[in-house]
mmCIF file of C-alpha atoms in Angstrom:
data_model
loop_
_atom_site.group_PDB
_atom_site.id
_atom_site.type_symbol
_atom_site.label_atom_id
_atom_site.label_comp_id
_atom_site.label_asym_id
_atom_site.label_seq_id
_atom_site.Cartn_x
_atom_site.Cartn_y
_atom_site.Cartn_z
ATOM 1 C CA MET A 42 -195.470 4.836 -100.479
ATOM 2 C CA ALA A 43 -195.839 3.459 -96.940
ATOM 3 C CA THR A 44 -199.165 2.169 -95.683
ATOM 4 C CA VAL A 45 -200.029 2.497 -92.011
ATOM 5 C CA LYS A 46 -203.392 1.526 -90.594
ATOM 6 C CA PRO A 47 -205.140 2.233 -87.278
ATOM 7 C CA PHE A 48 -206.339 -0.753 -85.252
ATOM 8 C CA LYS A 49 -208.468 -1.743 -82.269
ATOM 9 C CA ALA A 50 -205.841 -2.283 -79.602
ATOM 10 C CA ILE A 51 -206.140 -4.638 -76.698
ATOM 11 C CA ARG A 52 -204.410 -2.679 -73.943
ATOM 12 C CA PRO A 53 -204.108 -2.586 -70.149
ATOM 13 C CA VAL A 54 -206.835 -1.123 -68.014
ATOM 14 C CA PRO A 55 -205.839 2.206 -66.449
ATOM 15 C CA GLY A 56 -203.809 1.636 -63.333
ATOM 16 C CA LEU A 57 -202.204 -1.637 -64.434
ATOM 17 C CA ALA A 58 -200.081 -0.521 -67.378
ATOM 18 C CA ASP A 59 -196.937 -0.201 -65.265
ATOM 19 C CA LYS A 60 -197.416 -3.692 -63.825
ATOM 20 C CA ILE A 61 -198.227 -5.353 -67.171
ATOM 21 C CA ALA A 62 -195.572 -3.658 -69.311
ATOM 22 C CA SER A 63 -192.529 -5.914 -69.698
ATOM 23 C CA LEU A 64 -189.212 -5.959 -71.470
ATOM 24 C CA PRO A 65 -189.316 -7.550 -74.946
ATOM 25 C CA TYR A 66 -189.131 -11.337 -74.922
ATOM 26 C CA ASP A 67 -185.861 -11.346 -76.861
ATOM 27 C CA VAL A 68 -183.768 -9.171 -74.540
ATOM 28 C CA VAL A 69 -184.124 -11.434 -71.499
ATOM 29 C CA ASN A 70 -183.390 -15.127 -71.208
ATOM 30 C CA THR A 71 -185.723 -17.554 -69.451
ATOM 31 C CA GLU A 72 -184.054 -17.220 -66.054
ATOM 32 C CA GLU A 73 -184.030 -13.426 -66.212
ATOM 33 C CA ALA A 74 -187.702 -13.422 -67.255
ATOM 34 C CA ARG A 75 -188.557 -15.794 -64.414
ATOM 35 C CA ASN A 76 -186.910 -13.499 -61.875
ATOM 36 C CA LEU A 77 -188.517 -10.360 -63.300
ATOM 37 C CA ALA A 78 -192.024 -11.834 -63.221
ATOM 38 C CA LYS A 79 -191.908 -14.034 -60.104
ATOM 39 C CA ASP A 80 -193.541 -11.455 -57.817
ATOM 40 C CA ASN A 81 -195.718 -9.887 -60.501
ATOM 41 C CA PRO A 82 -198.668 -11.948 -61.755
ATOM 42 C CA TYR A 83 -199.569 -9.084 -64.104
ATOM 43 C CA SER A 84 -196.269 -9.100 -66.019
ATOM 44 C CA PHE A 85 -196.720 -9.696 -69.725
ATOM 45 C CA LEU A 86 -193.703 -11.998 -69.592
ATOM 46 C CA HIS A 87 -196.216 -14.638 -68.478
ATOM 47 C CA VAL A 88 -197.482 -14.446 -72.075
ATOM 48 C CA ASP A 89 -194.378 -13.588 -74.077
ATOM 49 C CA ARG A 90 -192.100 -15.983 -72.143
ATOM 50 C CA ALA A 91 -194.678 -18.490 -70.882
ATOM 51 C CA GLU A 92 -192.020 -21.110 -70.117
ATOM 52 C CA ILE A 93 -191.413 -19.204 -66.871
ATOM 53 C CA ASP A 94 -194.634 -20.759 -65.534
ATOM 54 C CA LEU A 95 -193.529 -24.296 -66.384
ATOM 55 C CA ALA A 96 -190.834 -26.623 -65.082
ATOM 56 C CA PRO A 97 -187.284 -25.213 -65.373
ATOM 57 C CA SER A 98 -186.339 -28.156 -67.585
ATOM 58 C CA ILE A 99 -188.911 -27.292 -70.265
ATOM 59 C CA ASN A 100 -187.713 -26.606 -73.794
ATOM 60 C CA PRO A 101 -188.853 -23.011 -74.515
ATOM 61 C CA TYR A 102 -189.831 -24.135 -78.029
ATOM 62 C CA ASP A 103 -192.033 -26.989 -76.787
ATOM 63 C CA GLU A 104 -195.678 -26.871 -77.875
ATOM 64 C CA ILE A 105 -196.767 -26.769 -74.239
ATOM 65 C CA VAL A 106 -195.110 -23.341 -73.925
ATOM 66 C CA TYR A 107 -197.323 -21.871 -76.650
ATOM 67 C CA GLU A 108 -200.382 -23.501 -75.095
ATOM 68 C CA LYS A 109 -199.405 -21.932 -71.771
ATOM 69 C CA ALA A 110 -198.990 -18.539 -73.439
ATOM 70 C CA ARG A 111 -202.541 -18.733 -74.762
ATOM 71 C CA GLU A 112 -203.831 -19.947 -71.411
ATOM 72 C CA ASN A 113 -202.160 -17.063 -69.589
ATOM 73 C CA PHE A 114 -203.365 -14.542 -72.157
ATOM 74 C CA ASP A 115 -206.955 -15.799 -71.892
ATOM 75 C CA ARG A 116 -206.747 -15.722 -68.098
ATOM 76 C CA MET A 117 -205.588 -12.110 -68.119
ATOM 77 C CA LEU A 118 -208.393 -11.149 -70.508
ATOM 78 C CA LYS A 119 -211.035 -12.909 -68.400
ATOM 79 C CA LYS A 120 -209.764 -11.223 -65.254
ATOM 80 C CA GLY A 121 -210.376 -7.861 -66.903
ATOM 81 C CA LEU A 122 -206.745 -6.782 -66.961
ATOM 82 C CA PHE A 123 -207.154 -5.564 -70.553
ATOM 83 C CA ILE A 124 -209.696 -3.614 -72.533
ATOM 84 C CA LYS A 125 -210.264 -3.608 -76.285
ATOM 85 C CA ASP A 126 -210.984 -0.357 -78.041
ATOM 86 C CA ASN A 127 -214.188 -0.341 -80.061
ATOM 87 C CA GLU A 128 -212.822 1.848 -82.843
ATOM 88 C CA GLU A 129 -209.662 1.747 -84.918
ATOM 89 C CA ASN A 130 -207.212 4.244 -83.467
ATOM 90 C CA TYR A 131 -203.606 5.276 -83.671
ATOM 91 C CA TYR A 132 -201.610 5.625 -80.475
ATOM 92 C CA ILE A 133 -198.598 7.714 -79.517
ATOM 93 C CA TYR A 134 -195.953 5.978 -77.420
ATOM 94 C CA ARG A 135 -193.319 8.308 -75.960
ATOM 95 C CA GLU A 136 -190.335 7.088 -73.977
ATOM 96 C CA ILE A 137 -187.965 9.406 -72.122
ATOM 97 C CA MET A 138 -184.590 8.067 -71.031
ATOM 98 C CA ASN A 139 -181.981 10.312 -69.412
ATOM 99 C CA GLY A 140 -183.875 13.364 -70.665
ATOM 100 C CA ARG A 141 -183.946 12.117 -74.256
ATOM 101 C CA SER A 142 -187.363 11.689 -75.897
ATOM 102 C CA GLN A 143 -188.389 9.061 -78.449
ATOM 103 C CA VAL A 144 -191.900 9.453 -79.897
ATOM 104 C CA GLY A 145 -193.441 6.590 -81.834
ATOM 105 C CA LEU A 146 -196.705 6.141 -83.680
ATOM 106 C CA VAL A 147 -198.310 2.797 -82.818
ATOM 107 C CA ALA A 148 -200.047 1.373 -85.872
ATOM 108 C CA THR A 149 -200.237 -1.680 -88.077
ATOM 109 C CA VAL A 150 -198.299 -2.036 -91.323
ATOM 110 C CA SER A 151 -198.739 -4.178 -94.415
ATOM 111 C CA ILE A 152 -197.238 -7.650 -94.832
ATOM 112 C CA ASP A 153 -197.338 -7.031 -98.604
ATOM 113 C CA GLU A 154 -195.108 -3.975 -98.240
ATOM 114 C CA TYR A 155 -192.624 -6.129 -96.314
ATOM 115 C CA LEU A 156 -192.650 -8.616 -99.200
ATOM 116 C CA GLU A 157 -192.339 -5.800 -101.759
ATOM 117 C CA GLY A 158 -189.390 -4.164 -99.977
ATOM 118 C CA ILE A 159 -191.159 -0.979 -98.929
ATOM 119 C CA ILE A 160 -190.500 -2.141 -95.386
ATOM 120 C CA LYS A 161 -186.754 -2.702 -95.530
ATOM 121 C CA LYS A 162 -184.645 -5.016 -93.402
ATOM 122 C CA HIS A 163 -180.941 -5.105 -92.597
ATOM 123 C CA GLU A 164 -180.553 -8.367 -90.672
ATOM 124 C CA LEU A 165 -180.799 -12.070 -91.393
ATOM 125 C CA THR A 166 -183.184 -14.161 -89.328
ATOM 126 C CA LEU A 167 -182.760 -17.636 -87.857
ATOM 127 C CA PRO A 168 -185.410 -20.211 -88.842
ATOM 128 C CA GLU A 169 -185.729 -21.569 -85.287
ATOM 129 C CA LYS A 170 -186.410 -18.120 -83.850
ATOM 130 C CA GLU A 171 -188.837 -17.292 -86.649
ATOM 131 C CA GLN A 172 -190.747 -20.505 -86.002
ATOM 132 C CA ASP A 173 -190.905 -19.700 -82.297
ATOM 133 C CA ARG A 174 -192.737 -16.422 -82.965
ATOM 134 C CA ILE A 175 -194.900 -18.021 -85.663
ATOM 135 C CA ASN A 176 -196.089 -20.570 -83.129
ATOM 136 C CA HIS A 177 -196.566 -17.906 -80.468
ATOM 137 C CA MET A 178 -198.653 -15.696 -82.758
ATOM 138 C CA ASP A 179 -200.704 -18.619 -84.032
ATOM 139 C CA TYR A 180 -201.570 -19.879 -80.556
ATOM 140 C CA CYS A 181 -202.291 -16.415 -79.150
ATOM 141 C CA ASP A 182 -204.020 -15.323 -82.371
ATOM 142 C CA ALA A 183 -202.339 -11.976 -81.870
ATOM 143 C CA HIS A 184 -199.232 -9.877 -82.251
ATOM 144 C CA THR A 185 -198.188 -9.472 -78.637
ATOM 145 C CA SER A 186 -195.034 -7.380 -79.225
ATOM 146 C CA PRO A 187 -194.536 -4.560 -81.726
ATOM 147 C CA VAL A 188 -191.841 -4.350 -84.385
ATOM 148 C CA PHE A 189 -189.678 -1.242 -84.037
ATOM 149 C CA LEU A 190 -189.691 0.633 -87.363
ATOM 150 C CA THR A 191 -188.052 3.898 -88.325
ATOM 151 C CA TYR A 192 -188.486 6.303 -91.232
ATOM 152 C CA LYS A 193 -186.805 9.445 -92.454
ATOM 153 C CA ALA A 194 -188.097 12.213 -90.225
ATOM 154 C CA ASN A 195 -191.087 14.142 -91.501
ATOM 155 C CA GLN A 196 -191.729 17.559 -89.980
ATOM 156 C CA GLU A 197 -195.443 17.518 -90.710
ATOM 157 C CA LEU A 198 -195.841 14.282 -88.761
ATOM 158 C CA LYS A 199 -193.838 15.695 -85.868
ATOM 159 C CA LYS A 200 -196.114 18.726 -85.707
ATOM 160 C CA LEU A 201 -199.268 16.612 -85.823
ATOM 161 C CA LEU A 202 -198.127 14.284 -83.032
ATOM 162 C CA ASN A 203 -196.659 17.037 -80.858
ATOM 163 C CA SER A 204 -199.836 19.094 -81.138
ATOM 164 C CA TRP A 205 -201.952 16.123 -80.057
ATOM 165 C CA MET A 206 -199.672 15.355 -77.087
ATOM 166 C CA LYS A 207 -199.852 18.966 -75.899
ATOM 167 C CA SER A 208 -203.638 19.183 -76.158
ATOM 168 C CA LYS A 209 -204.710 15.784 -74.781
ATOM 169 C CA ASN A 210 -204.260 13.875 -71.566
ATOM 170 C CA PRO A 211 -202.332 10.584 -71.818
ATOM 171 C CA ILE A 212 -204.017 7.268 -71.111
ATOM 172 C CA TYR A 213 -200.856 5.923 -69.445
ATOM 173 C CA ASP A 214 -197.964 7.741 -67.820
ATOM 174 C CA PHE A 215 -195.515 5.830 -65.637
ATOM 175 C CA ALA A 216 -191.859 5.268 -64.888
ATOM 176 C CA LEU A 217 -190.357 1.875 -64.095
ATOM 177 C CA GLU A 218 -187.404 0.778 -62.000
ATOM 178 C CA ASP A 219 -184.962 1.797 -64.751
ATOM 179 C CA GLU A 220 -186.360 5.367 -64.560
ATOM 180 C CA ILE A 221 -187.472 5.330 -68.204
ATOM 181 C CA ARG A 222 -190.772 7.178 -68.511
ATOM 182 C CA HIS A 223 -193.498 5.674 -70.687
ATOM 183 C CA THR A 224 -196.412 7.852 -71.814
ATOM 184 C CA VAL A 225 -199.219 6.853 -74.173
ATOM 185 C CA TRP A 226 -201.905 8.900 -75.910
ATOM 186 C CA ILE A 227 -204.812 7.543 -77.926
ATOM 187 C CA ILE A 228 -205.552 9.249 -81.250
ATOM 188 C CA ASP A 229 -209.277 8.788 -81.741
ATOM 189 C CA ASP A 230 -209.995 11.770 -83.967
ATOM 190 C CA LYS A 231 -211.017 10.551 -87.428
ATOM 191 C CA THR A 232 -209.722 13.655 -89.188
ATOM 192 C CA LEU A 233 -206.285 13.361 -87.615
ATOM 193 C CA ILE A 234 -206.196 9.611 -88.247
ATOM 194 C CA ASP A 235 -206.864 10.198 -91.943
ATOM 195 C CA LYS A 236 -204.244 12.949 -92.056
ATOM 196 C CA ILE A 237 -201.558 10.733 -90.503
ATOM 197 C CA THR A 238 -202.409 7.926 -92.915
ATOM 198 C CA SER A 239 -202.147 10.356 -95.810
ATOM 199 C CA VAL A 240 -198.776 11.770 -94.729
ATOM 200 C CA PHE A 241 -197.275 8.283 -94.491
ATOM 201 C CA LYS A 242 -198.294 7.665 -98.086
ATOM 202 C CA GLU A 243 -195.745 10.346 -99.002
ATOM 203 C CA ILE A 244 -192.960 8.430 -97.204
ATOM 204 C CA ASP A 245 -191.119 6.063 -99.527
ATOM 205 C CA TYR A 246 -189.777 3.459 -97.124
ATOM 206 C CA LEU A 247 -190.002 2.124 -93.602
ATOM 207 C CA TYR A 248 -186.965 0.480 -92.027
ATOM 208 C CA ILE A 249 -186.911 -2.300 -89.453
ATOM 209 C CA ALA A 250 -184.791 -1.059 -86.582
ATOM 210 C CA ASP A 251 -185.443 -3.909 -84.153
ATOM 211 C CA GLY A 252 -187.647 -6.989 -84.349
ATOM 212 C CA HIS A 253 -186.637 -8.729 -87.569
ATOM 213 C CA HIS A 254 -187.837 -12.116 -86.303
ATOM 214 C CA ARG A 255 -191.200 -10.684 -85.216
ATOM 215 C CA ALA A 256 -191.637 -9.039 -88.612
ATOM 216 C CA ALA A 257 -190.699 -12.146 -90.600
ATOM 217 C CA ALA A 258 -192.914 -14.335 -88.427
ATOM 218 C CA SER A 259 -195.833 -11.903 -88.732
ATOM 219 C CA VAL A 260 -195.585 -12.046 -92.508
ATOM 220 C CA LYS A 261 -195.473 -15.845 -92.564
ATOM 221 C CA VAL A 262 -198.441 -16.073 -90.218
ATOM 222 C CA GLY A 263 -200.334 -13.670 -92.472
ATOM 223 C CA LEU A 264 -199.552 -15.748 -95.562
ATOM 224 C CA LYS A 265 -200.598 -18.881 -93.700
ATOM 225 C CA ARG A 266 -203.932 -17.276 -92.790
ATOM 226 C CA ARG A 267 -204.438 -16.313 -96.431
ATOM 227 C CA GLU A 268 -204.028 -19.953 -97.439
ATOM 228 C CA GLN A 269 -206.559 -20.919 -94.771
ATOM 229 C CA ASN A 270 -208.936 -18.217 -96.030
ATOM 230 C CA PRO A 271 -208.694 -18.296 -99.847
ATOM 231 C CA ASP A 272 -211.517 -15.758 -100.163
ATOM 232 C CA TYR A 273 -209.694 -13.159 -98.084
ATOM 233 C CA LYS A 274 -210.265 -9.557 -99.162
ATOM 234 C CA GLY A 275 -207.032 -7.945 -97.977
ATOM 235 C CA ASP A 276 -208.442 -5.841 -95.142
ATOM 236 C CA GLU A 277 -208.375 -8.661 -92.590
ATOM 237 C CA GLU A 278 -206.148 -8.017 -89.581
ATOM 238 C CA PHE A 279 -203.778 -10.865 -90.457
ATOM 239 C CA ASN A 280 -202.686 -8.840 -93.489
ATOM 240 C CA TYR A 281 -201.047 -6.327 -91.127
ATOM 241 C CA PHE A 282 -198.640 -6.485 -88.211
ATOM 242 C CA LEU A 283 -198.098 -4.398 -85.108
ATOM 243 C CA ALA A 284 -195.402 -1.715 -85.189
ATOM 244 C CA VAL A 285 -194.128 1.378 -83.423
ATOM 245 C CA LEU A 286 -192.807 3.889 -85.965
ATOM 246 C CA VAL A 287 -190.165 6.355 -84.755
ATOM 247 C CA PRO A 288 -188.550 9.086 -86.908
ATOM 248 C CA HIS A 289 -184.899 8.375 -87.595
ATOM 249 C CA ASP A 290 -183.637 11.474 -85.785
ATOM 250 C CA GLU A 291 -185.138 10.218 -82.512
ATOM 251 C CA VAL A 292 -183.716 6.695 -82.718
ATOM 252 C CA PHE A 293 -180.945 6.101 -80.195
ATOM 253 C CA ILE A 294 -178.459 3.325 -80.909
ATOM 254 C CA MET A 295 -175.924 2.189 -78.343
ATOM 255 C CA PRO A 296 -172.841 0.083 -79.067
ATOM 256 C CA TYR A 297 -172.973 -3.692 -79.083
ATOM 257 C CA ASN A 298 -169.706 -4.676 -77.443
ATOM 258 C CA ARG A 299 -167.788 -7.967 -77.732
ATOM 259 C CA VAL A 300 -166.085 -10.327 -75.281
ATOM 260 C CA VAL A 301 -163.958 -13.350 -76.272
ATOM 261 C CA LYS A 302 -162.957 -16.367 -74.177
ATOM 262 C CA ASP A 303 -159.315 -16.779 -75.237
ATOM 263 C CA LEU A 304 -156.520 -15.403 -77.426
ATOM 264 C CA ASN A 305 -156.603 -18.297 -79.898
ATOM 265 C CA GLY A 306 -153.258 -19.659 -78.714
ATOM 266 C CA TYR A 307 -151.371 -16.346 -78.735
ATOM 267 C CA SER A 308 -149.531 -14.961 -75.746
ATOM 268 C CA GLU A 309 -150.635 -11.446 -74.786
ATOM 269 C CA SER A 310 -147.540 -9.867 -76.310
ATOM 270 C CA GLU A 311 -147.931 -11.864 -79.537
ATOM 271 C CA PHE A 312 -151.611 -10.914 -79.684
ATOM 272 C CA ILE A 313 -150.884 -7.196 -79.378
ATOM 273 C CA GLU A 314 -148.162 -7.398 -82.041
ATOM 274 C CA LYS A 315 -150.620 -9.087 -84.433
ATOM 275 C CA ILE A 316 -153.166 -6.328 -83.789
ATOM 276 C CA LYS A 317 -150.572 -3.679 -84.660
ATOM 277 C CA GLU A 318 -150.534 -4.920 -88.253
ATOM 278 C CA LYS A 319 -153.979 -3.367 -88.856
ATOM 279 C CA PHE A 320 -154.505 -1.000 -85.908
ATOM 280 C CA GLU A 321 -152.642 1.696 -84.069
ATOM 281 C CA VAL A 322 -152.425 0.493 -80.448
ATOM 282 C CA GLU A 323 -152.190 2.907 -77.530
ATOM 283 C CA LYS A 324 -152.220 1.807 -73.894
ATOM 284 C CA CYS A 325 -154.529 3.926 -71.737
ATOM 285 C CA SER A 326 -153.656 5.369 -68.348
ATOM 286 C CA GLU A 327 -154.087 2.894 -65.510
ATOM 287 C CA GLY A 328 -157.721 2.523 -64.486
ATOM 288 C CA GLN A 329 -158.933 4.624 -67.422
ATOM 289 C CA PRO A 330 -161.482 2.786 -69.624
ATOM 290 C CA PHE A 331 -161.690 3.676 -73.291
ATOM 291 C CA ASN A 332 -165.153 4.405 -74.639
ATOM 292 C CA PRO A 333 -164.840 5.214 -78.386
ATOM 293 C CA SER A 334 -166.158 8.677 -79.216
ATOM 294 C CA LYS A 335 -165.717 8.427 -82.976
ATOM 295 C CA LYS A 336 -165.897 5.851 -85.746
ATOM 296 C CA HIS A 337 -163.079 3.426 -86.479
ATOM 297 C CA THR A 338 -161.719 3.501 -82.935
ATOM 298 C CA PHE A 339 -162.127 0.669 -80.453
ATOM 299 C CA GLY A 340 -161.431 -0.001 -76.804
ATOM 300 C CA MET A 341 -159.751 -3.246 -75.732
ATOM 301 C CA TYR A 342 -159.641 -4.557 -72.173
ATOM 302 C CA LEU A 343 -156.979 -7.172 -71.522
ATOM 303 C CA SER A 344 -155.421 -8.299 -68.224
ATOM 304 C CA GLY A 345 -156.648 -5.280 -66.304
ATOM 305 C CA ASN A 346 -155.515 -2.734 -68.896
ATOM 306 C CA TRP A 347 -157.447 -0.675 -71.443
ATOM 307 C CA TYR A 348 -156.076 0.040 -74.916
ATOM 308 C CA LYS A 349 -157.218 2.376 -77.684
ATOM 309 C CA LEU A 350 -157.219 0.739 -81.123
ATOM 310 C CA THR A 351 -157.439 2.910 -84.240
ATOM 311 C CA ALA A 352 -158.046 1.309 -87.644
ATOM 312 C CA LYS A 353 -155.226 2.070 -90.076
ATOM 313 C CA GLU A 354 -155.997 3.609 -93.453
ATOM 314 C CA GLY A 355 -156.514 1.168 -96.275
ATOM 315 C CA ILE A 356 -157.887 -1.761 -94.287
ATOM 316 C CA PHE A 357 -161.492 -1.027 -95.365
ATOM 317 C CA ASN A 358 -163.392 0.677 -98.155
ATOM 318 C CA PRO A 359 -164.966 3.867 -96.711
ATOM 319 C CA SER A 360 -167.547 4.014 -99.513
ATOM 320 C CA ASP A 361 -168.861 0.503 -98.821
ATOM 321 C CA PRO A 362 -171.798 0.661 -96.358
ATOM 322 C CA ILE A 363 -170.888 -2.725 -94.856
ATOM 323 C CA GLU A 364 -167.083 -2.663 -94.928
ATOM 324 C CA SER A 365 -166.998 0.771 -93.297
ATOM 325 C CA LEU A 366 -169.036 -0.346 -90.276
ATOM 326 C CA ASP A 367 -166.936 -0.646 -87.145
ATOM 327 C CA VAL A 368 -168.399 -4.083 -86.426
ATOM 328 C CA SER A 369 -167.147 -5.190 -89.865
ATOM 329 C CA ILE A 370 -163.712 -3.633 -89.392
ATOM 330 C CA LEU A 371 -163.227 -5.414 -86.069
ATOM 331 C CA GLN A 372 -164.567 -8.705 -87.408
ATOM 332 C CA LYS A 373 -162.546 -8.789 -90.633
ATOM 333 C CA ASN A 374 -159.275 -7.454 -89.264
ATOM 334 C CA LEU A 375 -159.105 -8.855 -85.742
ATOM 335 C CA LEU A 376 -161.806 -11.249 -84.589
ATOM 336 C CA ASP A 377 -161.593 -13.503 -87.642
ATOM 337 C CA PRO A 378 -157.926 -13.462 -88.741
ATOM 338 C CA ILE A 379 -156.367 -13.228 -85.272
ATOM 339 C CA LEU A 380 -158.854 -14.734 -82.820
ATOM 340 C CA GLY A 381 -160.328 -17.249 -85.269
ATOM 341 C CA ILE A 382 -163.947 -16.127 -84.804
ATOM 342 C CA ASN A 383 -165.119 -17.009 -88.326
ATOM 343 C CA ASP A 384 -168.862 -16.918 -87.665
ATOM 344 C CA PRO A 385 -169.844 -14.744 -84.699
ATOM 345 C CA ARG A 386 -173.426 -16.005 -84.971
ATOM 346 C CA THR A 387 -172.481 -19.536 -83.982
ATOM 347 C CA ASP A 388 -169.033 -19.399 -82.354
ATOM 348 C CA LYS A 389 -169.347 -20.147 -78.627
ATOM 349 C CA ARG A 390 -166.075 -18.355 -77.841
ATOM 350 C CA ILE A 391 -167.617 -14.917 -78.393
ATOM 351 C CA ASP A 392 -170.418 -13.148 -76.556
ATOM 352 C CA PHE A 393 -172.087 -9.766 -77.025
ATOM 353 C CA VAL A 394 -172.851 -7.130 -74.411
ATOM 354 C CA GLY A 395 -175.357 -4.335 -74.983
ATOM 355 C CA GLY A 396 -173.964 -0.862 -74.417
ATOM 356 C CA ILE A 397 -176.634 -0.139 -71.805
ATOM 357 C CA ARG A 398 -174.639 -2.366 -69.415
ATOM 358 C CA GLY A 399 -171.617 -0.066 -69.542
ATOM 359 C CA LEU A 400 -167.886 -0.714 -69.701
ATOM 360 C CA GLU A 401 -167.962 -2.073 -66.154
ATOM 361 C CA GLU A 402 -169.774 -5.122 -67.496
ATOM 362 C CA LEU A 403 -166.951 -5.743 -69.977
ATOM 363 C CA GLU A 404 -164.404 -5.598 -67.158
ATOM 364 C CA ARG A 405 -166.538 -7.932 -65.045
ATOM 365 C CA ARG A 406 -166.849 -10.489 -67.846
ATOM 366 C CA VAL A 407 -163.108 -10.505 -68.505
ATOM 367 C CA LYS A 408 -162.409 -11.037 -64.809
ATOM 368 C CA GLU A 409 -165.079 -13.742 -64.553
ATOM 369 C CA ASP A 410 -165.253 -15.891 -67.696
ATOM 370 C CA MET A 411 -163.628 -14.130 -70.670
ATOM 371 C CA LYS A 412 -160.107 -13.132 -71.703
ATOM 372 C CA VAL A 413 -160.506 -9.952 -73.761
ATOM 373 C CA ALA A 414 -163.235 -7.356 -74.375
ATOM 374 C CA PHE A 415 -163.801 -4.770 -77.089
ATOM 375 C CA SER A 416 -165.803 -1.565 -76.666
ATOM 376 C CA MET A 417 -167.354 -0.202 -79.852
ATOM 377 C CA HIS A 418 -168.531 3.091 -81.288
ATOM 378 C CA PRO A 419 -172.261 2.696 -81.965
ATOM 379 C CA THR A 420 -173.591 2.076 -85.440
ATOM 380 C CA THR A 421 -175.632 5.112 -86.516
ATOM 381 C CA VAL A 422 -179.190 5.108 -87.796
ATOM 382 C CA GLU A 423 -177.818 6.627 -91.017
ATOM 383 C CA ASP A 424 -175.569 3.547 -91.337
ATOM 384 C CA LEU A 425 -178.613 1.327 -90.869
ATOM 385 C CA ILE A 426 -180.603 3.147 -93.550
ATOM 386 C CA ALA A 427 -177.668 3.106 -95.989
ATOM 387 C CA VAL A 428 -177.249 -0.654 -95.582
ATOM 388 C CA ALA A 429 -180.973 -1.299 -95.979
ATOM 389 C CA ASP A 430 -181.201 0.977 -99.027
ATOM 390 C CA ALA A 431 -178.328 -0.932 -100.613
ATOM 391 C CA GLY A 432 -180.194 -4.196 -100.043
ATOM 392 C CA MET A 433 -177.353 -5.441 -97.857
ATOM 393 C CA ILE A 434 -177.238 -7.244 -94.515
ATOM 394 C CA MET A 435 -175.465 -5.933 -91.455
ATOM 395 C CA PRO A 436 -173.091 -8.164 -89.514
ATOM 396 C CA PRO A 437 -174.711 -9.807 -86.472
ATOM 397 C CA LYS A 438 -175.083 -7.806 -83.288
ATOM 398 C CA SER A 439 -174.463 -4.438 -84.945
ATOM 399 C CA THR A 440 -177.046 -2.390 -83.047
ATOM 400 C CA TRP A 441 -178.455 -2.070 -79.541
ATOM 401 C CA PHE A 442 -181.489 0.179 -79.328
ATOM 402 C CA GLU A 443 -182.523 2.066 -76.211
ATOM 403 C CA PRO A 444 -184.992 2.626 -74.759
ATOM 404 C CA LYS A 445 -186.652 -0.730 -75.398
ATOM 405 C CA LEU A 446 -190.298 -0.762 -76.437
ATOM 406 C CA ARG A 447 -192.295 -2.418 -73.667
ATOM 407 C CA SER A 448 -194.511 -5.370 -74.485
ATOM 408 C CA GLY A 449 -198.082 -5.716 -73.258
ATOM 409 C CA LEU A 450 -199.117 -2.110 -73.805
ATOM 410 C CA PHE A 451 -200.547 -2.800 -77.273
ATOM 411 C CA ILE A 452 -201.825 -6.126 -78.612
ATOM 412 C CA HIS A 453 -203.120 -6.621 -82.130
ATOM 413 C CA GLU A 454 -205.610 -9.438 -82.714
ATOM 414 C CA LEU A 455 -205.242 -11.411 -85.949
ATOM 415 C CA SER A 456 -208.906 -12.353 -86.259
#
């Protein structure tokens, strides 16, 4: 049984949503955030990546960064850039990218259900990154970015949300430079709110798609607030965290491709011969990139040539939800044993490229600072759910979700 709860959102005033909305803090580095926000004083990156308003030498985990985030947030509130709804509402957040629609319910979800496993995860988190968001939430006294959750599609919910979208005017409707359209409706009808809450109680599990560090940090902040308030009743806002819930059949996952700096001492011919032990290797026509269209096939770009790699039978267990992932097959049969990438989380010889950047980015990286690139078939949302249901952890960098949920459109106060 999944618990969702409406909340009183802090959200942009009409007319500024497109200027405030920003990419999530964790998909841009400091320099990219600085460039994106330099001519836009309204950008929410001034809150989510506040180091951009400090000296370039600043450590992004320094306490002064969190103080600056709070200062910038307070300044934006005082300037009247945001409003706070007086009643607890749900919100609908629809994104359209390349004609494909993703409709999410914006709500808060229970930290207890995260702890109990009703909200399931599939990734490990890094303590340093968790602590960063803990500090950010504590200083801002708010969840400033939503966690992206999914659930097994429910037709009744689809009908309820679609009916509301057709009958009501949106509060925001804008497209940004990437041509993704963002449209938001407010659900302020008590009867519909109660109905949505009731339908979610019939859904067994929620799954974290993206935002594992935000979720883990939100839970730890909530537990910390409970210790500070021993007489808490359970309905306080710190017992819940901000989420956008999207049905699984509308979740779009792109590949998370790999680039590696060297061939681990092998010549190119030796390297290809080693690969042939576990993969069928086929050289592509000159100038023809290989973008895998089915599972267990991979593209490889090496010295200006593309190759198709096909995993041989018997090198993985097809019934194992982890072993059968393409990211696992590549890691266990090529990256680790041949290229010596034992831990892709920490090895500096490997980098990861989101599929949104295209195969051209892989070619560019190989020509610029890498030796070999691998294009992947995307992990499916069904793969994600199977891994989470099995209580297992996906390999790092298994999924790249598009479109990204924008930050700054919904803020959830903790107190």
